[in-house]
JSON list of C-alpha atoms in Angstrom, two decimals:
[
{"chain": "A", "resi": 2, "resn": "UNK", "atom": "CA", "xyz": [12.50, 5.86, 11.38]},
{"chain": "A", "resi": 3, "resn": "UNK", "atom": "CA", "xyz": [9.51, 6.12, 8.33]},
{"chain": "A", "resi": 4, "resn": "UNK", "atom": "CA", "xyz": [6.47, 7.82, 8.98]},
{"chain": "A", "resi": 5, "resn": "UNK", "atom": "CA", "xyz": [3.47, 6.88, 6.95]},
{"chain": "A", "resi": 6, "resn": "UNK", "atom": "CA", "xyz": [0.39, 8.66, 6.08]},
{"chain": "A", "resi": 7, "resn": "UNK", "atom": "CA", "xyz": [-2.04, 7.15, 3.89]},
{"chain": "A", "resi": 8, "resn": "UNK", "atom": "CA", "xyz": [-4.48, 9.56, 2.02]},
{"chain": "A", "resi": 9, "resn": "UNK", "atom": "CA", "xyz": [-7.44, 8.94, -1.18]},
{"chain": "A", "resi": 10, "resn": "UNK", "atom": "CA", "xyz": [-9.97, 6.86, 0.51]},
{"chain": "A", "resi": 11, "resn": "UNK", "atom": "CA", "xyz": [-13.22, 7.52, 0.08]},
{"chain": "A", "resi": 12, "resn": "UNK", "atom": "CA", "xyz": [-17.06, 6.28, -1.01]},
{"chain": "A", "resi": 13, "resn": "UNK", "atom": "CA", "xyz": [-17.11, 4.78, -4.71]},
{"chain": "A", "resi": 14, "resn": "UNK", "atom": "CA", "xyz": [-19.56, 3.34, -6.32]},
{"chain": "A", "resi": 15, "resn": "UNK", "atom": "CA", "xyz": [-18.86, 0.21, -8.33]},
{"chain": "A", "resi": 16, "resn": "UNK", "atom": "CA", "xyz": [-16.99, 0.61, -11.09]},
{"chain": "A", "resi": 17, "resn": "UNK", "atom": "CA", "xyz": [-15.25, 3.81, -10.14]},
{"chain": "A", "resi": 18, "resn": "UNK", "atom": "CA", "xyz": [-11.70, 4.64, -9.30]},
{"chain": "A", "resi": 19, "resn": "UNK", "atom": "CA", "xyz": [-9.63, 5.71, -6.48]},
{"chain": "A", "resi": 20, "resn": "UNK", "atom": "CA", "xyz": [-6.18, 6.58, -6.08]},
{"chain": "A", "resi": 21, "resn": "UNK", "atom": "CA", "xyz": [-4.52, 6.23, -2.73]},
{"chain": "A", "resi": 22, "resn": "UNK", "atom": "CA", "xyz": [-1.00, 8.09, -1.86]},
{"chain": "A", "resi": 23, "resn": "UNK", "atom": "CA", "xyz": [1.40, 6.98, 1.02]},
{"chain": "A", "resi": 24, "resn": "UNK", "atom": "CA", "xyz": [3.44, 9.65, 2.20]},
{"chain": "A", "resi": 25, "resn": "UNK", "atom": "CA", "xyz": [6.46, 8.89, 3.86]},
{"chain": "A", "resi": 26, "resn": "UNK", "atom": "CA", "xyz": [8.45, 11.46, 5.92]},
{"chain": "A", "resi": 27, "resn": "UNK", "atom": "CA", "xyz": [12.35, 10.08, 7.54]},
{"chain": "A", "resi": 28, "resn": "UNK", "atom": "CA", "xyz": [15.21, 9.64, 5.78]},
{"chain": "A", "resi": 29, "resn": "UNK", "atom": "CA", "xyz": [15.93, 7.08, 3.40]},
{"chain": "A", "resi": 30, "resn": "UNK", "atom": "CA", "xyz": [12.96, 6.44, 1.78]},
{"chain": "A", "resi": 31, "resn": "UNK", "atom": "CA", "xyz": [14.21, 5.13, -1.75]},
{"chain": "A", "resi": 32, "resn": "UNK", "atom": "CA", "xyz": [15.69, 1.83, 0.46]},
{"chain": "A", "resi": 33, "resn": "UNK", "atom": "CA", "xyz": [12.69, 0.51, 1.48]},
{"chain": "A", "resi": 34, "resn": "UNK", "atom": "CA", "xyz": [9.98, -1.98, 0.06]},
{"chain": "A", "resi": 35, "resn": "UNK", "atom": "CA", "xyz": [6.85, -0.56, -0.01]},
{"chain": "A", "resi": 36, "resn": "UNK", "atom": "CA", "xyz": [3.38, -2.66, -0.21]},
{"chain": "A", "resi": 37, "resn": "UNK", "atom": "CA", "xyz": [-0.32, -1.96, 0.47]},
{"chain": "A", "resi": 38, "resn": "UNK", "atom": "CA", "xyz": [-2.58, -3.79, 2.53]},
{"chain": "A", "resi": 39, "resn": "UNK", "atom": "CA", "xyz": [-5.95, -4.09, 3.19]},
{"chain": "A", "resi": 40, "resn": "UNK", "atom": "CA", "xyz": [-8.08, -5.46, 6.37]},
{"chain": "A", "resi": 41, "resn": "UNK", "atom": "CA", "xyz": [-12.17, -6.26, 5.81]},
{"chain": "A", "resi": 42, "resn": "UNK", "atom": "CA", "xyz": [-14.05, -5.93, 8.74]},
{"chain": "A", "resi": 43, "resn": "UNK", "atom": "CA", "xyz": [-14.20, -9.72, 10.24]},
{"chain": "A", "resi": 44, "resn": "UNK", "atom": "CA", "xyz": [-11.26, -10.44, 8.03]},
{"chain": "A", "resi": 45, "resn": "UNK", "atom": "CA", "xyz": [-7.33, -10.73, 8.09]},
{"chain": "A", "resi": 46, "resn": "UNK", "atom": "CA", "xyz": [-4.84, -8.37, 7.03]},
{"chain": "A", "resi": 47, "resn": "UNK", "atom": "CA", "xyz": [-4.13, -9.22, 3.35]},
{"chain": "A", "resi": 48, "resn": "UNK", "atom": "CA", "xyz": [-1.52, -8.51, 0.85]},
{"chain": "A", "resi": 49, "resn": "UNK", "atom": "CA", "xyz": [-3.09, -6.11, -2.32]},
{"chain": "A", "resi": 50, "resn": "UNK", "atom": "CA", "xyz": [0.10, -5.05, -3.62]},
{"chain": "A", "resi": 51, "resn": "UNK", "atom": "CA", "xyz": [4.17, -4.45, -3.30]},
{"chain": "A", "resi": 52, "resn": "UNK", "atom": "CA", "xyz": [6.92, -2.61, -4.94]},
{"chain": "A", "resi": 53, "resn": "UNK", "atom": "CA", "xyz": [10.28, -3.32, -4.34]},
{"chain": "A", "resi": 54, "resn": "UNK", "atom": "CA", "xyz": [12.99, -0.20, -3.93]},
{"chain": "A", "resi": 55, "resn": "UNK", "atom": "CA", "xyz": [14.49, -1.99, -8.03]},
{"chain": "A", "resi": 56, "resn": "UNK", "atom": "CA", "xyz": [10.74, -1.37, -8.84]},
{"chain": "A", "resi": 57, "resn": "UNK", "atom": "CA", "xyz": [9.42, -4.97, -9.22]},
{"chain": "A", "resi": 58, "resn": "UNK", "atom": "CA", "xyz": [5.63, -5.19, -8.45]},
{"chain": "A", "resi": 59, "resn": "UNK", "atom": "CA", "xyz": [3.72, -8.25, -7.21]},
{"chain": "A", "resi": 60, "resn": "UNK", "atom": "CA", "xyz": [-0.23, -8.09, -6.80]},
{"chain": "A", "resi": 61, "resn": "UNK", "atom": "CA", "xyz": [-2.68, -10.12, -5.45]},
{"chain": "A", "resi": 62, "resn": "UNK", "atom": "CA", "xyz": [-4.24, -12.33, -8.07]},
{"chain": "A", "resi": 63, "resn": "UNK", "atom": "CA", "xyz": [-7.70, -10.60, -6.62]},
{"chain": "A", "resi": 64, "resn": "UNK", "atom": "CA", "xyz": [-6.28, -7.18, -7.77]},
{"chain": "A", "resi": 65, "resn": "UNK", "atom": "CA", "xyz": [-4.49, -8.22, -10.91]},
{"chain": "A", "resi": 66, "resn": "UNK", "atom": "CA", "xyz": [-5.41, -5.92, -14.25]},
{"chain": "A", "resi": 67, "resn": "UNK", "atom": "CA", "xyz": [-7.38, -3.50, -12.32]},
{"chain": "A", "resi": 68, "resn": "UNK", "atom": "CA", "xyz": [-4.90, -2.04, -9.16]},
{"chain": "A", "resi": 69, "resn": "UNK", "atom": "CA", "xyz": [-1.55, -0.52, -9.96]},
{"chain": "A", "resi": 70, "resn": "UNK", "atom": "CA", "xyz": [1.09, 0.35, -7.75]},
{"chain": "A", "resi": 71, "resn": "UNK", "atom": "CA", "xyz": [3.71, 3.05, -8.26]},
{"chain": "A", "resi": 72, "resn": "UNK", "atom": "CA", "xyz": [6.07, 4.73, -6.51]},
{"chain": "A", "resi": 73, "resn": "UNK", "atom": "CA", "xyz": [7.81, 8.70, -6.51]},
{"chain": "A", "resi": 74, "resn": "UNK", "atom": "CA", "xyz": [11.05, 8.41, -4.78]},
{"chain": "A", "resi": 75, "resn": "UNK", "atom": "CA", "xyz": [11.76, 12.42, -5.22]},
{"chain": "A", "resi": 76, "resn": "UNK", "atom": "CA", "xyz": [8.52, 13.16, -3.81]},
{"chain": "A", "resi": 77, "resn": "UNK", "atom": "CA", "xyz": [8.74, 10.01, -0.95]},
{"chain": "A", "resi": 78, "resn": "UNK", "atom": "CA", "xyz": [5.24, 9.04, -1.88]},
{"chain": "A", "resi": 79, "resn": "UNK", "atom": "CA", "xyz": [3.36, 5.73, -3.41]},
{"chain": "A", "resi": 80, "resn": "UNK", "atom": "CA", "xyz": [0.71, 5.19, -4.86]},
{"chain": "A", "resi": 81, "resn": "UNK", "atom": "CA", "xyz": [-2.22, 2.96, -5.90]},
{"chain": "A", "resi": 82, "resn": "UNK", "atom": "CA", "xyz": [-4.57, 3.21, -8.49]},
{"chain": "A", "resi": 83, "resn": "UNK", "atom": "CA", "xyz": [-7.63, 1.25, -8.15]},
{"chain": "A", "resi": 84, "resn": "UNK", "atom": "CA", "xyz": [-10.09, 0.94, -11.35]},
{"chain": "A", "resi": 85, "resn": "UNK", "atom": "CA", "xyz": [-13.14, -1.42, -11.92]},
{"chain": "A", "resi": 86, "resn": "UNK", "atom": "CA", "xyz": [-14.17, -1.10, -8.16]},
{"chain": "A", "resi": 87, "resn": "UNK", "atom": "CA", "xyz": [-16.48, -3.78, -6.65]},
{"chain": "A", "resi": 88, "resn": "UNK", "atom": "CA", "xyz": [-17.59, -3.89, -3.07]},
{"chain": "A", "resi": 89, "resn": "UNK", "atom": "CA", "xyz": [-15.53, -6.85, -2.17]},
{"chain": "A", "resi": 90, "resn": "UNK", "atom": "CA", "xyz": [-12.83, -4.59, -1.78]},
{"chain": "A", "resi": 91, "resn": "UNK", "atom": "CA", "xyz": [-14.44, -2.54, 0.36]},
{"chain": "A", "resi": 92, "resn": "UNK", "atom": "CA", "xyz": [-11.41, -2.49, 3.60]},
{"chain": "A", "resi": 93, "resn": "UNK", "atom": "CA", "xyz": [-8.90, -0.60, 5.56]},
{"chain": "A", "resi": 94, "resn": "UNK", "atom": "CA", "xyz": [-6.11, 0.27, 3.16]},
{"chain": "A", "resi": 95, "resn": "UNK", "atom": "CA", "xyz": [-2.47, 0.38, 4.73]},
{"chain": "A", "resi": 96, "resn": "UNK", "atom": "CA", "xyz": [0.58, 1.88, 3.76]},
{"chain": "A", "resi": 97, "resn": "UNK", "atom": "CA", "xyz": [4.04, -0.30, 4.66]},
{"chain": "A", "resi": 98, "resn": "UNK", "atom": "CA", "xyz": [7.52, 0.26, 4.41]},
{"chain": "A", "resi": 99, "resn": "UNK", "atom": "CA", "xyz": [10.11, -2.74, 5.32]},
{"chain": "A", "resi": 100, "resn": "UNK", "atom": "CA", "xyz": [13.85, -2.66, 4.86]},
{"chain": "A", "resi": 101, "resn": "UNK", "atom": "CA", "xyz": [16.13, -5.47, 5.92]},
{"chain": "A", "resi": 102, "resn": "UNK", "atom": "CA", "xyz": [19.46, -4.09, 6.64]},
{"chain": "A", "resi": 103, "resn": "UNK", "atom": "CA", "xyz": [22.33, -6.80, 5.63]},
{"chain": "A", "resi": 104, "resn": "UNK", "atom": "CA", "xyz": [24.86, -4.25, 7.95]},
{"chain": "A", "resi": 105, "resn": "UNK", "atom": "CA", "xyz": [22.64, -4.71, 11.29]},
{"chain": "A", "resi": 106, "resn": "UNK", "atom": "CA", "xyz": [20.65, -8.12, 10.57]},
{"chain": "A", "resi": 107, "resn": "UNK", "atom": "CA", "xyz": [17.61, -6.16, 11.46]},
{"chain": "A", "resi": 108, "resn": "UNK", "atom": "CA", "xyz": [14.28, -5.76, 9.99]},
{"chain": "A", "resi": 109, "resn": "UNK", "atom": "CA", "xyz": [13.11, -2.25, 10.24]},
{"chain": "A", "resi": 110, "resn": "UNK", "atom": "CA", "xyz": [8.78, -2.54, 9.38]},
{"chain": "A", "resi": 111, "resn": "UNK", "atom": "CA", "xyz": [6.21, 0.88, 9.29]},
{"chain": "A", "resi": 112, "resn": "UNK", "atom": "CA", "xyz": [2.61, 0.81, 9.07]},
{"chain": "A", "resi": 113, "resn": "UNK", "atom": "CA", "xyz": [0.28, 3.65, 8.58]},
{"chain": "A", "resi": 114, "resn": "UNK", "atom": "CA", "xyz": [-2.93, 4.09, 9.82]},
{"chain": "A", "resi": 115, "resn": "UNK", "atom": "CA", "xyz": [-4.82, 3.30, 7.27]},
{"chain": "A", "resi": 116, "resn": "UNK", "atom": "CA", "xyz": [-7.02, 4.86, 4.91]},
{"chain": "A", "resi": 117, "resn": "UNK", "atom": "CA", "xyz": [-11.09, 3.63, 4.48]},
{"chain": "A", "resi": 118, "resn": "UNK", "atom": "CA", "xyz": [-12.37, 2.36, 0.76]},
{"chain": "A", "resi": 119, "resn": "UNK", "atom": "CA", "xyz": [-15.69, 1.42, 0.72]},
{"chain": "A", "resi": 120, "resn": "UNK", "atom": "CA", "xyz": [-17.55, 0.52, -2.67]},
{"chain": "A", "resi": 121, "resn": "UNK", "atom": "CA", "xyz": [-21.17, 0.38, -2.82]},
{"chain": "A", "resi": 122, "resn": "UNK", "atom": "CA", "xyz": [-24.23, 1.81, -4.38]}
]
């Protein structure tokens, strides 16, 4: 069991910068993949970023060059830090954790409960 508690959101104007943290109490934390997500009001859930547990990163091509995601497996946090604001990503940031366990053939998935970004002037 991973608990998830997204923190960093805020008001920014365009531009700025934000860094979000994701901190994840349980046990185990180095095994799972982590992402973010973000949900605009009217809009679906939407991939901004993952890092798998070997450290491989994948962004959405929205984010790319501006976002970067990280991730401190002593202190069972991630991260993301968000330059160049604009208001189109303005959303509901989330937090998730999935690991798929070869031993049980289960897929164990956390969310948080989000964190609020909004750009604008």
């Amino acid at each position: 069991q991973v608990q998830l508690v997204e923190s960093g959101g805020g008001l920014v104007q365009p531009g700025g910068s934000l860094r979000l943290s994701c901190a994840a109490s349980g046990s185990s934390f180095s095994i799972y993949d982590m992402g973010w997500y973000r949900q605009a009001p009217g809009k679906q859930r939407e991939l901004v970023a993952t890092l798998t547990r070997g450290g491989i990163t994948r962004y959405a091509e929205s984010v790319k060059g501006r976002f970067t995601m990280s991730r401190d497996n002593a202190k069972n946090t991630v991260y993301l830090q968000m330059n160049s604001l604009k208001p189109e990503d303005t959303a509901v940031y989330y937090c998730n954790a999935v690991y798929s366990s070869t031993a049980t053939l289960r897929v164990y998935n956390y969310w948080g409960q989000g964190t609020q970004v909004t750009v604008s002037s």
